[in-house]
Structures are given as structure tokens and as C-alpha cells.
Amino acid sequence: MKERQFRASQLIHGADYNPDQWLDMPEIIDEDFRLFPAAGMNSATIGIFSWNRLEPQEGVYCFEWLDDIMDRMADAGMKVILATPSGSRPVWMDRKYPEILRVSSERMRNLHGIRHNHCKQSPYYRKKVREMNRLLAERYEKHPALYMWHVSNEYQGECHCELCQNAFRDWLRRKYHNDIHALNHEWCTDVWSHGFSSFDEIESPSERGERLIHGMNLDWRRFVTDQTLEFFLIECEPLRELTPDIPVTTNLMGQNMDFNQWKLAPHMDMMSWDSYPEWSMGRQQDMDAAIEAAFCHDRFRSMKMQPFLVMESTPSLINWRPINKLKKPGMHELSAVQAIAHGADSVQYFQWRKCRGEAEKFHGAVIDHYGKADTRVFADVSRVGALLGKLGAVAGSDTVSQAAVLYDWENSWAIEDLQGWRSPRLYEDTVYQHYRALRRLGINVDVIDEETSLDKYRIVAAPMLYMLRNGIAERLKRFAAAGGSLILTYGTGEVNENDLCYLGGFPGEGLMELAGLRAEEMDVLCDEEKNHIRLTQVGKEYDADSYCELIYPRDGCEVLAVYTKDFYAGNAAVTRNRYKEGECFYIATRPEQVFLDALYEQIAQKQGMDMPWGRLPEGIDIAVREKAGVKYYFIMNFSGEEVRLAIPEELKSSRVFPDGGCVEEIRLGKSGYVILRL
Ligand code: GLA
Ligand code: ZN
């Protein structure tokens, strides 16, 4: 299959727009069209939850209201990102065809309600979705406002009905070539007498039943992934048949682990995600939120190695956390710039106008219940709209990275599922530590998974790479052999892709040779407990927390730091092994951030990476996009304080973008930013 690609030629500023909630108040819709240009909107996403307005009774269709909105959008020169409405269903459908209603892992069928609760296997729903999407595509195929398809909304969750059970069994039959012995072997079912004699005996994991066969849990998640992809492709069929030139996306969530989002990427023309960082909780929290947001942007960019869309974000606040704070002045613009800096070609909102009732009536929106444009939020949004208009040249530009952090979905499932070690496991948190250390160097960083090619990188950080799959061990060896710097940590290479432990020593699959050591035991620390590491060369000490693995380096493997406490004081804690042209670091514990910052700086220097800014102060985010020989440097201040930066030598001839002014020194106020063009 050829990977699908689409690049925007201008930056999108848009919002989820739900005129179907206001059809009985046409004056409100008139006002929307008056205010769109005032807010600098050039796009709207329509119809996401409109099924009941489109098909109020089975087979009775009502598209006229949408025709009218589409026409008005075209007249206003706006681009429509048209949704397929499968994210929620009319009540008549669930009453008549209860097979669509999801069954929980406790085997209870849901009642009608909320949204995102359909069975992806239901033949009726698959048929209905095909029909509905075909009707939409036929009707708007040639419509001048149609810009992109927004398929469904935030695919999520799983169903355990009989249809899904049978589909799971068929999936397993295919994976294990109809051989139940092969399945028993891979799932290690001789433990606790768990062996199966036929595929028909298998049931999906459940809190009320089997939940401890780790190989089965992984296979279930992989099945749910394939089922989600299959459903997405069913939705796409009529769209691609009738509108082959209109790009297709589906908006994904940041850290939802229900299915492996990476598997959808090759089938989408453009990635899109819904970004809701938790701002305003304090100075340190804002800096952390900025790192996490940057990480997610980088991941969605890396999933296709091309620009993506921020399909949703809030112009002010959200309504689903225990504490829902406003974005403080400046943060809306800064977070919008951050998205663009990391490869987004859009800033879009949930939503244009606040709902009058139901769950989301107090979720932030561009237009408040007040209804007018003279609000702080509207002013913030308009400013971003005007800015995106001026930054248009950035659209479609690339992000070139020589460093990557490997964060693998399936590895995360396996780590969360294992019994032992400690809780919380801190996989994501540890990945953030390594990512943060690289970002402090002002360099672009890709966020990749175990299937991504490593060829273009000089540094690959692969923390807690517990499960090895898809030939990653071989590729890591090739990467290091060719001169790359690889960073591994405790807990690496313990299980294969079916969650069977490697025999003969960890890390498995030849990584012992690459790292130059064997990992023998894993000790863990309580939340407040610390061990320390001491650098063997200079004697400097750093705190270490949570994990202390006992490793035994082989001859030739350099010991960079040792533990200082407990019976393993003096044992190796951080090592470096030369491997052909490159090197492999192994960090057997979780050292404090300053240690990682210093280590990555040294590695990057040795790799000759271009780091014009040196090590950045905390809270400063720098990202670079480039197109046709022009580079755009985005320098952003999340530190909550004024920051000054000297202009590096190689950027002296750059100009402030878009204004074109010269710059001697960078002075960033609180939530300030500057874009330089070189
Ligand atoms: C999700 C959904 C939206 C809306 C927002 C609220 O991202 O896709 O429909 O509910 O959350 O934050
Ligand atoms: Zn089902």
C-alpha cells in the first residue's frame, strides 16, 4: 500500500461548528457568519454529531439544513472539514438494532446514550455508516466548500459482544495459522492450567474472568486496533471512491491507549489530534504541560513525518477535569504558536459557540452564551487568526530531526500489564525525562515507535524498551553499528512481542552484546525513597529514584557511574559500550533530570549536532521548521518569567518573522515568543 499524503497550502484556523444545535434560532446562525471573519476563521468542522438531524427516522433524510450551511460557507470563502456522524447515533437506531450497543468487558450490554458507544463489528452499523457516508459524499462531492473529511470522532473503546468475540477468535485463527498449540505456546498457557483445546473456547479478557494471560491481553488490544482500522476503512470507502481528491483524517486523542494509533497513520492523508494541555496550574506545571504538549505534537508529526492538524483545542477552558482553569492572558497565543512550531498546520477549536445545554455548556468556546464579540476570549482568538494569516508561508514545511525518542504503544500495554516492579510504572514519565533532556538542547526531536526507520538519526533514546517487537533489536544494532548513539535504560529487552520472557539473559535478542552487559535483578524504590549514583571520573553525585537494576558490565564496557547506597553500592549504574562505529549507553536507574540533561548534551556534542542555543533555560521551547531552504525558528517562553537569550552567531542574519525586523537580543516576556526566519 502506498502511504497517503496531504499537505495544506495555508494554515487553517477553524472550529467545530454545530449549527444543528441552533436551527430553531436562525438569527444565531446569521450572527455566526458575521463573526467568522472577525475571528479570523477560515475553516469550520461540521456535522460531527449530526446523525439525528440528517436521518431523523430510518431512511428519512434531511440534508437541507446542511446544504444551506455548506453554501454559506462557500460564499464566505471558508473551508469545510466535513464530518461523518458515526460518533453518536439517533435513539431510533439503537431501539431497533440493539446489536449496535456496546457490551462491556463484564458482558453487560450498554443502554442507549452518551456517544462513542457503538460496536465496531455490528453488520447493521457498518452498513449504515457506509450508506450515510456515501450520501454525504454524493451530495457534496463537487461542493466548493468541501476541503477535508473528518471521519467519526475520537475513535475509542472496545466491545465484548458475541460478534466481537467471534471476530477475535477469527483474528487469532489467522494469527496462529489455525494452530491452537501455537497459540498455547505463545500465551504460555501451561501456567495455572490455562491451555485451550480449541479457538472456540477463547473469550476476550474480562475483570470477571481471564485477565492475566498477558499474551492474550496484547492480542486483544491488537485485535481492537485492527477492528478500529477496519471500521475506519469502511467509513473511508465511499469517501475515497467518490471524492478521491479530498483528504481524509480522523481526530485522535493525545494519550488514549485503547488501540495503537500508529496503525491508522498510513491510511490517513493527514494526522489530526485534539490537544488539551492542563494550563494555569502553577509555574512548574505550565512548563511540564508545555513539554507534554510538545511531545504529543512531535508524536503526531512523526507518525507520518509530515505536518498535522490540531483538530481541537480550547480557546479558554475545558469542562472535564476536576479543576478547569482559564487560559491566562498570552497562553492562548503561545500554545497556538507552539503547535505550529512543532509541525501543526492548523489551530482549531472545540468549539465555535457554547452549547446552550447538556454536558458541554460550560466548555470554552469562541462565542460565549453572551453572544457577542467584545470578550477577552474572542479577542485572543482573533489575534491568533490574524497571526496565522501572516504565518502562511510556514504551511506545509518540514521538521528535520536528528534525534528521536522511542515511545511505543504496544510496549506501554505490556509494561502496564506486567505484574511486579512497582506502580506507577512511570514509562511515560521516564520517556518525558529523556525527551526533556533533548529538548533542552534546542534541537528538533521526533517521537517514534518500534516500527519507525532509524536511518536518519544520530541519537535514539529508547527508555524502558521492555518489549521488543518487529525486528527493533536488529535495527537498534544496525543504528549503533553505523555510528549512532543509543540510550537504553533499566527494564530493556525482557519480553518478546507475545510477552514471553527471553531466556539466556536480559536484555534479549542480542542487546546484551550491544549494551555490553547483562541485567540480572530489578530492585525498586518506594515513592519518596532515593538511591544515588556517583560519576566514576569526577565523583559528582546525583539522586536516583524508583528503579535500581543490577547490571553486570562485560570487559570493555565503560562504567560511567555507580550506585552509592544499599548492598549494591559500587555496582555499575550507568555504562557506555562502544559498538562498531557507534555506542550504547545503559542507564540502570532513574537519575534526576540534571544528570540526563548533562549526558544528552555531551552525547549531542560528540555527535556534532547543530545546537546554536547551547543548553536552554527551563521553560524555553525552541523548534525549527523549514521549507525550500528557508528556516523558521520558533522561540517560546513557558517559564512564567521574563527570559533573555543571546542570538547565536549563525542566526545573526536572521529576521523577525513575519515583521522582518532585525534582532540583537531576544527578550521574551511571560508567555512571550519570537519567530526568526533565516
Ligand atoms: C473531545 C471531543 C469533543 C469535545 C471535546 C471537549 O475532544 O472530540 O467533541 O467533547 O472533547 O474537550
Ligand atoms: Zn461488539
XYZ file of C-alpha atoms and ligand atoms in Angstrom:
691
model
C 0.000 0.000 0.000
C 1.243 3.449 -0.848
C 1.356 5.715 2.200
C -1.193 8.514 1.854
C 0.000 12.127 1.957
C -1.553 15.558 2.011
C -0.086 18.963 2.793
C -2.042 22.121 3.450
C -1.095 25.172 1.432
C -2.256 27.594 4.100
C -2.590 27.485 7.863
C -6.067 26.511 8.986
C -7.832 28.477 11.703
C -11.113 26.808 12.457
C -13.519 25.295 14.926
C -16.079 22.580 15.462
C -19.233 24.301 14.370
C -22.594 22.825 15.367
C -25.325 24.856 13.658
C -27.600 21.817 14.047
C -27.944 22.882 17.705
C -29.328 26.272 16.609
C -31.605 25.505 13.682
C -34.586 26.944 15.519
C -32.724 30.241 16.070
C -31.674 31.351 12.567
C -30.573 34.739 13.874
C -27.812 32.976 15.811
C -26.564 31.320 12.634
C -26.623 34.680 10.840
C -24.537 36.083 13.667
C -22.063 33.169 13.322
C -21.456 34.059 9.707
C -20.996 37.689 10.649
C -18.441 36.788 13.312
C -16.380 34.132 11.493
C -14.304 36.697 9.575
C -13.984 38.905 12.656
C -12.360 35.969 14.466
C -10.085 35.271 11.509
C -11.658 31.872 10.868
C -11.005 30.266 7.506
C -12.473 26.860 8.285
C -15.204 25.050 10.195
C -15.678 21.400 11.054
C -19.317 20.479 10.639
C -21.645 17.582 11.283
C -19.643 15.648 13.852
C -22.641 14.584 15.912
C -25.421 15.322 13.441
C -26.824 11.920 12.626
C -30.204 12.597 14.178
C -30.577 15.824 12.199
C -29.505 14.090 8.994
C -31.665 10.972 9.376
C -34.358 11.685 11.956
C -36.143 8.414 11.140
C -34.853 5.320 9.461
C -34.500 6.069 5.753
C -35.884 9.623 6.102
C -33.113 12.043 5.246
C -32.878 15.727 5.849
C -29.806 17.355 4.328
C -31.335 20.732 3.505
C -30.004 22.485 6.597
C -26.518 21.205 5.805
C -26.854 22.272 2.149
C -27.625 25.751 3.368
C -24.643 25.837 5.754
C -22.299 24.444 3.096
C -23.435 27.105 0.643
C -23.000 29.861 3.164
C -19.530 28.543 3.978
C -18.624 28.627 0.297
C -19.990 32.173 -0.025
C -17.905 33.185 2.976
C -14.806 31.659 1.352
C -14.407 29.181 4.215
C -13.165 25.631 4.034
C -15.424 22.922 5.427
C -13.966 19.927 7.153
C -16.999 17.717 6.861
C -17.527 15.033 9.469
C -19.112 11.642 9.187
C -21.521 11.317 12.084
C -20.729 7.834 13.390
C -19.538 9.099 16.799
C -23.104 9.119 18.107
C -26.401 7.678 16.939
C -30.086 8.545 16.982
C -32.148 6.718 19.569
C -34.390 5.111 16.912
C -31.380 3.203 15.619
C -30.406 1.694 18.957
C -34.012 0.790 19.769
C -34.463 -1.065 16.514
C -30.972 -2.566 16.213
C -29.648 -3.166 19.739
C -26.733 -5.143 18.292
C -25.025 -1.751 17.818
C -24.914 -1.112 21.547
C -21.591 -1.941 23.080
C -21.122 -4.796 25.543
C -18.710 -4.142 28.400
C -15.932 -6.491 29.449
C -18.283 -7.641 32.256
C -20.579 -8.748 29.398
C -23.284 -6.146 30.093
C -24.909 -4.510 27.116
C -24.987 -0.709 27.391
C -28.206 1.236 27.173
C -28.610 3.939 24.561
C -26.905 7.210 25.420
C -23.840 9.428 25.530
C -21.626 8.837 22.460
C -18.733 6.696 21.210
C -20.543 3.552 22.295
C -21.117 1.537 19.158
C -19.943 -1.978 18.370
C -17.484 -1.682 15.507
C -18.360 -5.188 14.397
C -22.123 -4.701 14.061
C -23.087 -5.552 10.440
C -26.024 -3.148 10.593
C -23.903 -0.250 11.813
C -21.218 -0.949 9.246
C -23.888 -0.921 6.538
C -25.492 2.263 7.886
C -22.177 4.087 8.157
C -21.321 3.149 4.570
C -24.715 4.402 3.412
C -24.577 7.648 5.354
C -21.040 8.419 4.232
C -21.992 7.668 0.634
C -24.927 10.049 0.851
C -22.682 12.776 2.206
C -20.043 12.162 -0.438
C -22.601 12.071 -3.272
C -24.252 15.235 -2.106
C -21.141 17.350 -1.521
C -18.746 15.704 -3.960
C -18.425 18.843 -6.051
C -19.204 21.374 -3.366
C -16.673 24.220 -3.449
C -16.542 24.433 0.370
C -15.580 20.771 0.901
C -11.931 20.721 1.992
C -11.387 17.580 4.027
C -13.223 14.636 5.587
C -13.266 14.328 9.374
C -14.165 10.692 9.839
C -16.100 9.985 13.015
C -14.682 11.462 16.211
C -12.007 10.270 18.612
C -12.318 6.535 17.964
C -12.016 4.819 21.307
C -13.105 1.877 23.440
C -13.957 -1.721 22.776
C -16.914 -4.069 22.686
C -17.189 -7.617 24.021
C -20.428 -8.779 22.346
C -20.691 -12.175 20.661
C -19.991 -10.611 17.257
C -16.747 -9.205 18.628
C -15.873 -12.471 20.396
C -16.212 -14.329 17.109
C -14.216 -11.730 15.250
C -11.488 -12.002 17.913
C -11.405 -15.797 17.544
C -11.115 -15.457 13.755
C -8.339 -12.913 14.198
C -6.491 -15.393 16.437
C -7.039 -18.237 13.960
C -5.392 -16.106 11.315
C -2.524 -15.009 13.517
C -1.756 -18.551 14.732
C -2.491 -20.279 11.399
C -5.361 -22.217 12.891
C -2.969 -23.982 15.251
C -4.177 -23.883 18.854
C -0.872 -25.376 20.055
C 0.961 -22.435 18.605
C -1.358 -20.096 20.482
C -0.931 -22.050 23.735
C 2.819 -21.836 23.325
C 2.888 -18.098 22.683
C 0.490 -17.386 25.533
C 2.391 -19.750 27.860
C -0.874 -21.331 28.935
C 0.615 -24.219 30.913
C 0.764 -21.729 33.778
C -2.301 -22.234 36.034
C -3.714 -24.865 33.685
C -4.811 -22.258 31.158
C -4.405 -24.317 27.980
C -7.076 -24.146 25.270
C -8.050 -27.085 23.117
C -9.888 -25.061 20.501
C -10.192 -21.431 19.373
C -13.906 -21.588 20.209
C -13.071 -21.719 23.923
C -11.406 -18.324 23.894
C -13.148 -15.259 25.288
C -11.976 -11.684 25.423
C -10.247 -10.514 28.637
C -12.599 -9.607 31.461
C -12.410 -8.467 35.058
C -14.895 -11.252 35.758
C -12.784 -13.862 34.025
C -9.426 -14.215 32.347
C -7.249 -11.160 32.590
C -3.812 -12.491 33.460
C -2.728 -14.148 30.231
C -0.539 -11.290 29.088
C -0.133 -12.631 25.565
C -3.904 -12.733 25.247
C -4.306 -9.192 26.584
C -1.825 -7.963 23.998
C -3.539 -9.870 21.217
C -6.892 -8.431 22.303
C -5.533 -4.875 22.053
C -4.055 -5.678 18.660
C -7.382 -7.098 17.565
C -9.162 -3.931 18.781
C -6.604 -1.900 16.805
C -7.265 -3.869 13.619
C -11.008 -3.694 14.197
C -10.818 0.089 14.607
C -8.747 0.363 11.446
C -11.231 -1.861 9.601
C -14.114 0.337 10.739
C -12.222 3.476 9.721
C -11.563 1.987 6.264
C -15.227 1.068 5.894
C -16.074 4.693 6.620
C -13.483 5.835 4.094
C -14.627 3.565 1.228
C -17.394 5.752 -0.218
C -15.427 8.930 0.520
C -12.392 7.759 -1.381
C -14.443 6.309 -4.195
C -16.491 9.458 -4.803
C -14.061 12.173 -3.710
C -10.583 10.758 -4.362
C -9.003 14.215 -4.196
C -10.428 15.199 -0.833
C -8.064 14.288 2.016
C -9.296 12.152 4.902
C -8.412 12.390 8.559
C -9.835 11.242 11.859
C -9.139 13.196 15.018
C -7.236 11.159 17.586
C -6.701 11.713 21.275
C -3.397 12.548 22.929
C -2.649 9.672 25.254
C -5.556 7.294 24.734
C -4.130 3.766 24.804
C -7.243 1.839 23.669
C -5.757 0.962 20.299
C -2.431 1.506 18.596
C -2.987 4.812 16.796
C 0.156 4.331 14.717
C -1.579 1.630 12.699
C -4.074 4.167 11.335
C -1.425 6.623 10.207
C -0.555 5.153 6.775
C -4.271 5.168 5.894
C -4.845 8.821 6.753
C -3.941 11.642 4.405
C -3.101 13.872 7.331
C -2.869 13.178 11.054
C -5.009 15.233 13.388
C -5.342 15.298 17.139
C -7.192 17.045 19.931
C -4.844 18.958 22.199
C -5.907 19.907 25.725
C -2.850 20.638 27.894
C -3.580 21.414 31.528
C -2.534 25.088 31.755
C -2.643 27.515 34.667
C -1.997 25.039 37.482
C 1.254 26.706 38.534
C 4.626 27.701 37.135
C 6.289 24.268 37.131
C 3.075 22.622 35.921
C 2.890 25.008 32.969
C 6.439 24.088 31.992
C 5.571 20.397 32.306
C 2.352 20.870 30.339
C 4.377 22.588 27.610
C 6.758 19.623 27.426
C 3.890 17.144 27.262
C 2.099 19.167 24.587
C 5.319 19.445 22.566
C 5.826 15.693 22.917
C 2.348 14.941 21.577
C 2.728 17.381 18.683
C 6.066 15.756 17.846
C 4.490 12.317 18.002
C 1.635 13.190 15.661
C 4.104 14.763 13.260
C 6.386 11.723 13.434
C 3.534 9.311 12.747
C 3.607 10.408 9.110
C 6.738 12.574 9.111
C 4.664 15.433 7.754
C 2.637 18.353 9.161
C -0.553 17.533 11.044
C -3.657 19.353 12.254
C -4.625 20.345 15.766
C -8.255 19.493 15.143
C -9.389 20.624 18.580
C -8.074 22.805 21.360
C -9.868 25.146 23.676
C -9.838 28.897 23.269
C -10.237 29.267 27.038
C -11.105 26.378 29.351
C -12.355 22.813 29.269
C -15.020 21.174 31.411
C -13.885 17.611 32.079
C -11.058 17.896 34.601
C -11.742 18.159 38.327
C -10.361 21.715 38.209
C -10.999 23.627 34.973
C -8.871 26.754 34.827
C -8.940 29.562 32.288
C -6.035 30.113 29.959
C -4.273 33.139 31.397
C -3.553 36.130 29.103
C -0.973 35.244 26.488
C -1.274 31.472 26.882
C -3.748 31.005 24.072
C -1.455 32.646 21.558
C 1.660 30.958 22.934
C 0.129 27.473 22.849
C -1.144 28.118 19.311
C 2.361 29.136 18.232
C 3.757 26.037 19.940
C 1.515 23.795 17.857
C 2.655 25.452 14.622
C 6.281 25.344 15.799
C 6.113 21.587 16.248
C 4.597 20.910 12.842
C 0.883 21.700 13.021
C -0.673 23.384 10.027
C -3.741 24.434 11.979
C -5.174 25.784 15.174
C -8.766 24.623 15.568
C -11.159 24.762 18.450
C -13.741 22.843 20.246
C -15.891 24.768 19.682
C -17.167 27.828 17.884
C -20.205 28.548 20.065
C -21.012 27.290 23.551
C -23.873 24.781 23.704
C -26.950 26.000 25.477
C -27.464 22.834 27.478
C -26.197 19.325 28.186
C -22.728 18.275 29.202
C -20.613 20.822 27.370
C -22.475 24.034 28.145
C -19.543 25.318 30.228
C -16.761 24.126 27.940
C -14.816 27.040 26.495
C -15.787 28.252 23.028
C -15.015 31.192 20.782
C -18.504 32.639 21.313
C -19.851 32.671 24.812
C -23.524 32.434 25.891
C -23.273 36.212 25.983
C -23.184 36.004 22.196
C -21.049 38.993 21.254
C -17.516 39.604 20.088
C -16.365 42.016 22.807
C -14.915 39.343 25.099
C -11.378 38.520 26.157
C -11.584 35.082 24.540
C -12.860 36.407 21.231
C -10.038 38.944 21.185
C -7.488 36.184 21.892
C -8.891 34.038 19.109
C -8.963 36.920 16.619
C -5.346 37.691 17.402
C -4.382 34.099 16.666
C -6.435 34.230 13.471
C -4.596 37.353 12.304
C -1.244 35.840 13.245
C -1.890 32.581 11.349
C -2.796 34.663 8.318
C 0.656 36.250 8.460
C 2.492 32.975 9.101
C 1.040 31.328 5.980
C 4.478 30.707 4.448
C 5.128 28.101 7.149
C 2.285 25.852 5.955
C 3.457 22.520 4.598
C 7.008 22.995 5.865
C 9.067 20.173 7.302
C 10.676 19.423 10.608
C 14.113 17.910 10.293
C 15.241 15.928 13.336
C 18.449 14.079 14.012
C 17.311 12.835 17.397
C 14.390 10.639 18.332
C 12.730 9.334 21.447
C 11.160 5.933 21.086
C 7.795 5.622 22.823
C 5.973 2.508 21.748
C 2.269 1.941 22.262
C 2.438 -1.844 22.456
C 5.410 -1.636 24.786
C 3.315 0.589 27.006
C 0.500 -2.007 27.066
C 2.985 -4.694 28.062
C 4.588 -2.578 30.795
C 1.252 -1.596 32.295
C 0.086 -5.207 32.222
C 3.068 -6.903 33.838
C 2.741 -7.942 37.447
C 5.723 -6.882 39.530
C 8.180 -3.987 39.508
C 6.393 -1.005 41.041
C 3.365 1.174 40.497
C 3.107 3.617 38.971
C 5.428 2.187 36.360
C 6.496 5.650 35.107
C 7.015 4.630 31.476
C 5.554 7.798 30.047
C 7.183 9.885 32.733
C 10.600 8.387 32.018
C 10.171 8.961 28.305
C 9.370 12.608 29.083
C 12.608 12.900 31.098
C 14.708 11.818 28.132
C 12.662 13.920 25.729
C 13.032 16.925 28.019
C 16.819 16.500 28.143
C 16.981 16.535 24.337
C 14.598 19.466 24.030
C 16.766 21.481 26.427
C 19.355 21.478 23.643
C 17.028 23.412 21.357
C 17.050 20.626 18.772
C 14.099 19.056 16.985
C 13.138 15.646 18.307
C 10.952 13.027 16.645
C 8.796 10.751 18.768
C 8.821 7.352 17.106
C 7.640 3.797 17.737
C 9.284 0.399 17.308
C 8.353 0.276 13.637
C 9.867 3.614 12.567
C 13.039 3.618 10.492
C 16.081 4.821 12.470
C 18.199 5.672 9.469
C 18.139 9.446 9.705
C 19.016 9.788 13.396
C 22.262 10.287 15.257
C 20.725 9.905 18.698
C 17.976 7.491 19.650
C 16.700 7.380 23.224
C 14.706 4.236 23.901
C 13.837 4.264 27.610
C 12.203 1.201 29.189
C 12.112 -0.736 25.938
C 10.725 -3.734 27.785
C 9.041 -5.491 24.864
C 10.964 -5.981 21.635
C 8.888 -6.367 18.512
C 9.034 -6.045 14.811
C 12.784 -6.507 14.473
C 13.610 -3.464 16.608
C 16.612 -5.172 18.246
C 18.250 -5.729 14.864
C 17.539 -2.167 13.797
C 18.966 -0.744 17.017
C 22.133 -2.762 16.462
C 22.386 -1.517 12.891
C 21.795 2.044 14.066
C 24.604 1.897 16.644
C 26.917 -0.024 14.341
C 26.604 2.769 11.783
C 27.747 5.404 14.273
C 24.580 6.292 16.189
C 24.342 6.943 19.920
C 21.704 4.753 21.525
C 20.438 5.239 25.058
C 18.783 2.300 26.799
C 17.619 2.022 30.387
C 16.616 -0.490 33.048
C 13.882 -2.893 32.030
C 15.043 -3.241 28.425
C 14.512 -6.334 26.307
C 12.749 -8.570 28.810
C 9.918 -9.951 26.664
C 9.206 -10.653 23.022
C 6.202 -9.390 21.119
C 3.948 -12.020 22.689
C 5.151 -11.156 26.180
C 7.336 -14.260 26.639
C 10.495 -13.600 28.636
C 13.793 -14.016 26.849
C 15.791 -16.985 28.032
C 19.540 -16.680 28.466
C 19.700 -13.179 29.961
C 18.331 -9.659 29.622
C 18.309 -7.595 27.502
C 17.387 -10.221 24.935
C 17.756 -10.550 21.179
C 21.444 -9.699 21.158
C 21.061 -6.430 23.049
C 23.368 -7.781 25.787
C 26.149 -7.630 23.258
C 25.103 -4.173 22.084
C 24.930 -2.786 25.644
C 27.965 -4.795 26.777
C 26.278 -6.062 29.912
C 23.760 -8.377 31.467
C 20.896 -7.140 33.631
C 20.284 -9.575 36.433
C 17.831 -8.240 39.033
C 15.426 -5.351 39.320
C 15.201 -3.553 42.639
C 12.609 -0.822 43.021
C 12.271 2.087 45.429
C 9.204 3.491 47.161
C 7.898 6.878 46.032
C 9.954 9.020 48.404
C 12.964 6.697 48.583
C 16.248 7.581 46.863
C 19.467 5.916 45.876
C 22.303 7.907 44.344
C 24.786 7.484 41.553
C 28.379 8.726 41.549
C 30.269 9.532 38.369
C 33.382 7.369 38.342
C 35.535 10.065 36.680
C 34.681 13.201 38.622
C 32.976 11.872 41.732
C 29.870 14.024 41.264
C 26.674 12.550 42.740
C 23.063 12.578 41.568
C 19.811 11.309 43.050
C 18.205 8.245 41.543
C 14.658 7.047 42.160
C 12.098 4.315 41.521
C 14.182 1.675 39.723
C 17.644 0.302 40.522
C 18.530 -2.530 38.215
C 21.575 -4.630 38.979
C 23.693 -4.864 35.865
C 26.973 -6.641 35.185
C 29.118 -5.000 32.503
C 31.417 -7.118 30.404
C 35.065 -6.371 29.760
C 35.421 -3.317 27.617
C 32.146 -1.746 28.706
C 32.907 1.541 30.437
C 31.289 2.229 33.824
C 30.305 5.900 33.922
C 28.532 5.872 37.287
C 27.992 3.528 40.214
C 25.307 3.240 42.894
C 26.230 4.698 46.274
C 23.678 3.063 48.554
C 22.331 -0.312 49.626
C 24.099 -3.652 49.222
C 24.788 -2.847 45.590
C 26.727 0.355 46.354
C 29.704 0.366 43.984
C 27.881 -1.650 41.309
C 27.556 -0.161 37.846
C 24.564 2.147 37.357
C 25.381 3.893 34.059
C 27.557 2.402 31.336
C 28.753 3.104 27.840
C 29.672 0.402 25.397
C 31.365 1.118 22.101
C 29.662 -0.836 19.373
C 31.338 -0.799 15.974
C 31.138 2.835 14.759
C 28.719 3.897 17.489
C 27.852 3.461 21.133
C 25.207 2.238 23.509
C 24.550 3.868 26.888
C 22.703 1.896 29.536
C 21.136 3.768 32.454
C 20.121 1.161 35.021
C 18.203 3.582 37.239
C 16.173 6.811 37.065
C 18.667 9.596 37.687
C 17.447 13.126 38.328
C 16.840 15.362 35.335
C 20.099 17.360 35.599
C 22.084 14.170 35.068
C 20.178 13.367 31.892
C 20.475 16.980 30.707
C 24.256 16.840 31.028
C 24.550 13.377 29.495
C 22.492 14.234 26.430
C 24.404 17.473 25.965
C 27.677 15.549 25.880
C 26.299 12.955 23.504
C 24.927 15.603 21.159
C 28.230 17.498 21.197
C 30.142 14.351 20.350
C 27.696 13.646 17.559
C 28.453 17.099 16.174
C 24.799 18.102 16.297
C 23.910 21.661 15.411
C 22.986 23.298 18.752
C 23.199 27.038 18.223
C 21.491 27.872 21.522
C 23.508 25.666 23.850
C 21.567 24.359 26.840
C 18.319 26.328 27.217
C 16.855 27.633 30.467
C 13.940 25.546 31.719
C 10.611 26.514 30.165
C 12.074 27.676 26.857
C 10.904 25.677 23.872
C 12.659 26.059 20.515
C 11.562 24.244 17.374
C 12.562 24.702 13.749
C 10.547 24.188 10.564
C 11.970 24.516 7.107
C 10.884 24.770 3.503
C 12.759 25.473 0.284
C 15.973 26.451 2.034
C 14.253 28.826 4.484
C 14.289 28.028 8.194
C 11.786 29.265 10.776
C 12.981 29.262 14.386
C 10.184 29.385 16.956
C 11.436 30.517 20.361
C 8.787 30.266 23.069
C 8.732 31.093 26.741
C 6.697 28.855 29.048
C 8.825 29.662 32.081
C 6.403 32.175 33.569
C 9.217 34.741 33.857
C 10.980 37.141 31.547
C 13.888 35.451 29.750
C 16.705 36.902 27.655
C 18.652 34.891 25.100
C 21.650 35.966 23.091
C 21.299 35.489 19.332
C 23.655 32.715 18.293
C 26.306 33.596 15.728
C 24.780 31.544 12.938
C 21.422 33.311 13.390
C 22.770 36.845 13.376
C 21.498 37.485 9.866
C 18.001 36.163 10.606
C 14.963 38.455 10.615
C 11.948 38.517 12.869
C 9.078 36.761 11.129
C 6.662 37.991 9.847
C 7.650 41.629 10.546
C 11.119 41.433 9.060
C 12.897 43.448 11.771
C 16.477 42.813 12.916
C 17.064 41.457 16.345
C 20.057 41.979 18.607
C 18.930 40.050 21.626
C 15.831 38.002 22.351
C 13.738 39.310 25.233
C 10.776 37.137 25.945
C 8.187 38.406 28.381
C 5.984 35.990 30.294
C 4.258 33.782 27.686
C 6.241 35.618 25.016
C 7.608 34.209 21.780
C 9.598 35.219 18.771
C 9.851 33.656 15.327
C 13.045 34.118 13.320
C 13.435 33.472 9.620
C 16.779 32.548 8.125
C -13.282 15.860 22.705
C -14.406 15.731 21.689
C -15.200 16.992 21.514
C -15.453 17.666 22.827
C -14.123 17.922 23.499
C -14.245 18.671 24.802
O -12.085 16.218 22.169
O -13.934 15.296 20.440
O -16.413 16.656 20.866
O -16.253 16.855 23.616
O -13.516 16.702 23.787
O -12.976 18.947 25.350
Zn -19.355 -5.895 19.563
